[in-house]
Amino acid sequence: MNPAPIVGALAAATVALISLAVAQRLRPALPEGEEADGPHPVLSTIGGGLLSGFVLLTGFLVATGWAAHSTQVVPPVGLYAADLAAGCAVLVYPSLAGLPFSARHATAVGLFGMLVGYTLSLAIQLRP
């Protein structure tokens, strides 16, 4: 069994959870009796755009990496760097959008981070 995708999944979940915890720690305390503002509605479109870009780029790298084993046409290294940057942006986005650090949100962000890290490491491994 290849441990690299599992290590990638755990590393990405760790990055996502640490960013969520740090953002919660650095967020200023609210005055007593005041509720936290929800994220601005525009932030949901930014997250959707980031995720769409990551999914499209990773899917392209998986398909071309798989095909490169027979065609010998390898995607440029810059695309892998861009995919890594997009993956990091997707992992850090929930903390920047103001998601609170609760057990429910931490579980969701951690599981999502594992999915991002697993697919990203598989895309990198398919490169011949």
PDB file of C-alpha atoms in Angstrom:
ATOM      1  CA  MET A   1       0.000   0.000   0.000  1.00  0.00           C
ATOM      2  CA  ASN A   2       1.238   3.457  -0.893  1.00  0.00           C
ATOM      3  CA  PRO A   3       1.268   5.729   2.184  1.00  0.00           C
ATOM      4  CA  ALA A   4       1.847   9.010   0.298  1.00  0.00           C
ATOM      5  CA  PRO A   5      -1.856   9.842  -0.323  1.00  0.00           C
ATOM      6  CA  ILE A   6      -2.680   9.144   3.324  1.00  0.00           C
ATOM      7  CA  VAL A   7       0.203  11.334   4.482  1.00  0.00           C
ATOM      8  CA  GLY A   8      -0.973  14.052   2.075  1.00  0.00           C
ATOM      9  CA  ALA A   9      -4.506  13.789   3.424  1.00  0.00           C
ATOM     10  CA  LEU A  10      -3.342  14.070   7.030  1.00  0.00           C
ATOM     11  CA  ALA A  11      -1.023  16.983   6.232  1.00  0.00           C
ATOM     12  CA  ALA A  12      -3.794  18.897   4.458  1.00  0.00           C
ATOM     13  CA  ALA A  13      -6.258  18.278   7.300  1.00  0.00           C
ATOM     14  CA  THR A  14      -3.634  19.512   9.743  1.00  0.00           C
ATOM     15  CA  VAL A  15      -3.094  22.704   7.720  1.00  0.00           C
ATOM     16  CA  ALA A  16      -6.850  23.338   7.550  1.00  0.00           C
ATOM     17  CA  LEU A  17      -7.410  22.745  11.267  1.00  0.00           C
ATOM     18  CA  ILE A  18      -4.410  24.793  12.367  1.00  0.00           C
ATOM     19  CA  SER A  19      -5.513  27.721  10.204  1.00  0.00           C
ATOM     20  CA  LEU A  20      -9.017  27.486  11.669  1.00  0.00           C
ATOM     21  CA  ALA A  21      -7.656  27.426  15.227  1.00  0.00           C
ATOM     22  CA  VAL A  22      -5.228  30.302  14.620  1.00  0.00           C
ATOM     23  CA  ALA A  23      -7.941  32.438  13.024  1.00  0.00           C
ATOM     24  CA  GLN A  24     -10.217  31.807  16.016  1.00  0.00           C
ATOM     25  CA  ARG A  25      -7.403  32.722  18.390  1.00  0.00           C
ATOM     26  CA  LEU A  26      -6.543  35.957  16.550  1.00  0.00           C
ATOM     27  CA  ARG A  27     -10.158  37.032  16.095  1.00  0.00           C
ATOM     28  CA  PRO A  28     -11.013  39.870  18.513  1.00  0.00           C
ATOM     29  CA  ALA A  29     -13.353  39.033  21.384  1.00  0.00           C
ATOM     30  CA  LEU A  30     -16.914  40.268  21.043  1.00  0.00           C
ATOM     31  CA  PRO A  31     -18.447  42.491  23.686  1.00  0.00           C
ATOM     32  CA  GLU A  32     -20.757  40.674  26.072  1.00  0.00           C
ATOM     33  CA  GLY A  33     -24.232  40.075  24.680  1.00  0.00           C
ATOM     34  CA  GLU A  34     -23.251  40.759  21.064  1.00  0.00           C
ATOM     35  CA  GLU A  35     -23.517  38.018  18.464  1.00  0.00           C
ATOM     36  CA  ALA A  36     -20.883  37.417  15.827  1.00  0.00           C
ATOM     37  CA  ASP A  37     -21.620  38.709  12.347  1.00  0.00           C
ATOM     38  CA  GLY A  38     -22.081  36.057   9.711  1.00  0.00           C
ATOM     39  CA  PRO A  39     -19.727  35.976   6.778  1.00  0.00           C
ATOM     40  CA  HIS A  40     -20.524  38.395   4.000  1.00  0.00           C
ATOM     41  CA  PRO A  41     -22.628  36.707   1.265  1.00  0.00           C
ATOM     42  CA  VAL A  42     -19.951  37.452  -1.330  1.00  0.00           C
ATOM     43  CA  LEU A  43     -17.551  35.146   0.509  1.00  0.00           C
ATOM     44  CA  SER A  44     -19.599  32.098  -0.491  1.00  0.00           C
ATOM     45  CA  THR A  45     -18.994  32.808  -4.165  1.00  0.00           C
ATOM     46  CA  ILE A  46     -15.266  33.172  -3.564  1.00  0.00           C
ATOM     47  CA  GLY A  47     -15.139  29.758  -1.875  1.00  0.00           C
ATOM     48  CA  GLY A  48     -17.105  28.191  -4.706  1.00  0.00           C
ATOM     49  CA  GLY A  49     -14.755  29.714  -7.263  1.00  0.00           C
ATOM     50  CA  LEU A  50     -11.669  28.532  -5.390  1.00  0.00           C
ATOM     51  CA  LEU A  51     -13.045  25.021  -5.099  1.00  0.00           C
ATOM     52  CA  SER A  52     -14.070  24.909  -8.760  1.00  0.00           C
ATOM     53  CA  GLY A  53     -10.616  26.014  -9.849  1.00  0.00           C
ATOM     54  CA  PHE A  54      -8.955  23.435  -7.636  1.00  0.00           C
ATOM     55  CA  VAL A  55     -11.205  20.626  -8.874  1.00  0.00           C
ATOM     56  CA  LEU A  56     -10.717  21.519 -12.544  1.00  0.00           C
ATOM     57  CA  LEU A  57      -6.957  21.852 -12.246  1.00  0.00           C
ATOM     58  CA  THR A  58      -6.578  18.653 -10.230  1.00  0.00           C
ATOM     59  CA  GLY A  59      -8.809  16.745 -12.630  1.00  0.00           C
ATOM     60  CA  PHE A  60      -6.729  17.981 -15.537  1.00  0.00           C
ATOM     61  CA  LEU A  61      -3.507  16.924 -13.822  1.00  0.00           C
ATOM     62  CA  VAL A  62      -4.887  13.483 -12.969  1.00  0.00           C
ATOM     63  CA  ALA A  63      -6.071  12.894 -16.543  1.00  0.00           C
ATOM     64  CA  THR A  64      -2.904  14.161 -18.213  1.00  0.00           C
ATOM     65  CA  GLY A  65      -0.674  12.435 -15.655  1.00  0.00           C
ATOM     66  CA  TRP A  66      -2.422   9.151 -16.348  1.00  0.00           C
ATOM     67  CA  ALA A  67      -2.232   9.665 -20.113  1.00  0.00           C
ATOM     68  CA  ALA A  68       1.435  10.683 -19.889  1.00  0.00           C
ATOM     69  CA  HIS A  69       2.375   7.098 -19.094  1.00  0.00           C
ATOM     70  CA  SER A  70       1.545   6.144 -22.672  1.00  0.00           C
ATOM     71  CA  THR A  71       1.973   9.427 -24.570  1.00  0.00           C
ATOM     72  CA  GLN A  72       5.067  10.746 -22.757  1.00  0.00           C
ATOM     73  CA  VAL A  73       3.542  14.255 -22.798  1.00  0.00           C
ATOM     74  CA  VAL A  74       3.969  15.497 -19.228  1.00  0.00           C
ATOM     75  CA  PRO A  75       2.205  18.568 -17.817  1.00  0.00           C
ATOM     76  CA  PRO A  76       4.550  21.418 -16.863  1.00  0.00           C
ATOM     77  CA  VAL A  77       5.748  21.650 -13.263  1.00  0.00           C
ATOM     78  CA  GLY A  78       4.136  25.092 -12.989  1.00  0.00           C
ATOM     79  CA  LEU A  79       0.685  23.513 -13.170  1.00  0.00           C
ATOM     80  CA  TYR A  80       1.504  21.353 -10.178  1.00  0.00           C
ATOM     81  CA  ALA A  81       2.685  24.438  -8.278  1.00  0.00           C
ATOM     82  CA  ALA A  82      -0.546  26.225  -9.217  1.00  0.00           C
ATOM     83  CA  ASP A  83      -2.574  23.228  -8.054  1.00  0.00           C
ATOM     84  CA  LEU A  84      -0.705  23.195  -4.744  1.00  0.00           C
ATOM     85  CA  ALA A  85      -1.385  26.924  -4.308  1.00  0.00           C
ATOM     86  CA  ALA A  86      -5.074  26.413  -5.143  1.00  0.00           C
ATOM     87  CA  GLY A  87      -5.247  23.538  -2.670  1.00  0.00           C
ATOM     88  CA  CYS A  88      -3.704  25.677   0.066  1.00  0.00           C
ATOM     89  CA  ALA A  89      -6.149  28.497  -0.698  1.00  0.00           C
ATOM     90  CA  VAL A  90      -9.070  26.080  -0.460  1.00  0.00           C
ATOM     91  CA  LEU A  91      -7.762  24.744   2.876  1.00  0.00           C
ATOM     92  CA  VAL A  92      -7.242  28.172   4.445  1.00  0.00           C
ATOM     93  CA  TYR A  93     -10.427  29.741   3.074  1.00  0.00           C
ATOM     94  CA  PRO A  94     -12.804  28.607   5.884  1.00  0.00           C
ATOM     95  CA  SER A  95     -10.661  30.320   8.512  1.00  0.00           C
ATOM     96  CA  LEU A  96     -10.441  33.521   6.461  1.00  0.00           C
ATOM     97  CA  ALA A  97     -14.210  33.486   5.906  1.00  0.00           C
ATOM     98  CA  GLY A  98     -14.785  33.589   9.673  1.00  0.00           C
ATOM     99  CA  LEU A  99     -15.915  30.032  10.339  1.00  0.00           C
ATOM    100  CA  PRO A 100     -15.925  29.472  14.107  1.00  0.00           C
ATOM    101  CA  PHE A 101     -13.722  26.828  15.683  1.00  0.00           C
ATOM    102  CA  SER A 102     -16.335  24.436  17.042  1.00  0.00           C
ATOM    103  CA  ALA A 103     -16.307  20.651  17.079  1.00  0.00           C
ATOM    104  CA  ARG A 104     -18.788  20.470  14.208  1.00  0.00           C
ATOM    105  CA  HIS A 105     -16.911  22.927  12.006  1.00  0.00           C
ATOM    106  CA  ALA A 106     -13.506  21.466  12.871  1.00  0.00           C
ATOM    107  CA  THR A 107     -14.735  17.997  11.886  1.00  0.00           C
ATOM    108  CA  ALA A 108     -16.118  19.248   8.577  1.00  0.00           C
ATOM    109  CA  VAL A 109     -12.988  21.260   7.764  1.00  0.00           C
ATOM    110  CA  GLY A 110     -10.715  18.358   8.739  1.00  0.00           C
ATOM    111  CA  LEU A 111     -12.572  15.845   6.589  1.00  0.00           C
ATOM    112  CA  PHE A 112     -12.658  18.286   3.681  1.00  0.00           C
ATOM    113  CA  GLY A 113      -8.930  18.878   4.135  1.00  0.00           C
ATOM    114  CA  MET A 114      -8.296  15.146   3.974  1.00  0.00           C
ATOM    115  CA  LEU A 115     -10.145  14.958   0.660  1.00  0.00           C
ATOM    116  CA  VAL A 116      -8.172  17.884  -0.771  1.00  0.00           C
ATOM    117  CA  GLY A 117      -4.822  16.450   0.369  1.00  0.00           C
ATOM    118  CA  TYR A 118      -5.608  12.960  -0.899  1.00  0.00           C
ATOM    119  CA  THR A 119      -6.583  14.106  -4.397  1.00  0.00           C
ATOM    120  CA  LEU A 120      -3.678  16.528  -4.612  1.00  0.00           C
ATOM    121  CA  SER A 121      -1.128  13.883  -3.652  1.00  0.00           C
ATOM    122  CA  LEU A 122      -2.632  11.425  -6.136  1.00  0.00           C
ATOM    123  CA  ALA A 123      -2.406  14.003  -8.920  1.00  0.00           C
ATOM    124  CA  ILE A 124       1.264  14.532  -8.112  1.00  0.00           C
ATOM    125  CA  GLN A 125       1.963  10.806  -7.929  1.00  0.00           C
ATOM    126  CA  LEU A 126       0.437  10.122 -11.345  1.00  0.00           C
ATOM    127  CA  ARG A 127       3.133  12.275 -12.961  1.00  0.00           C
ATOM    128  CA  PRO A 128       5.590   9.919 -14.650  1.00  0.00           C
TER     129      PRO A 128
END
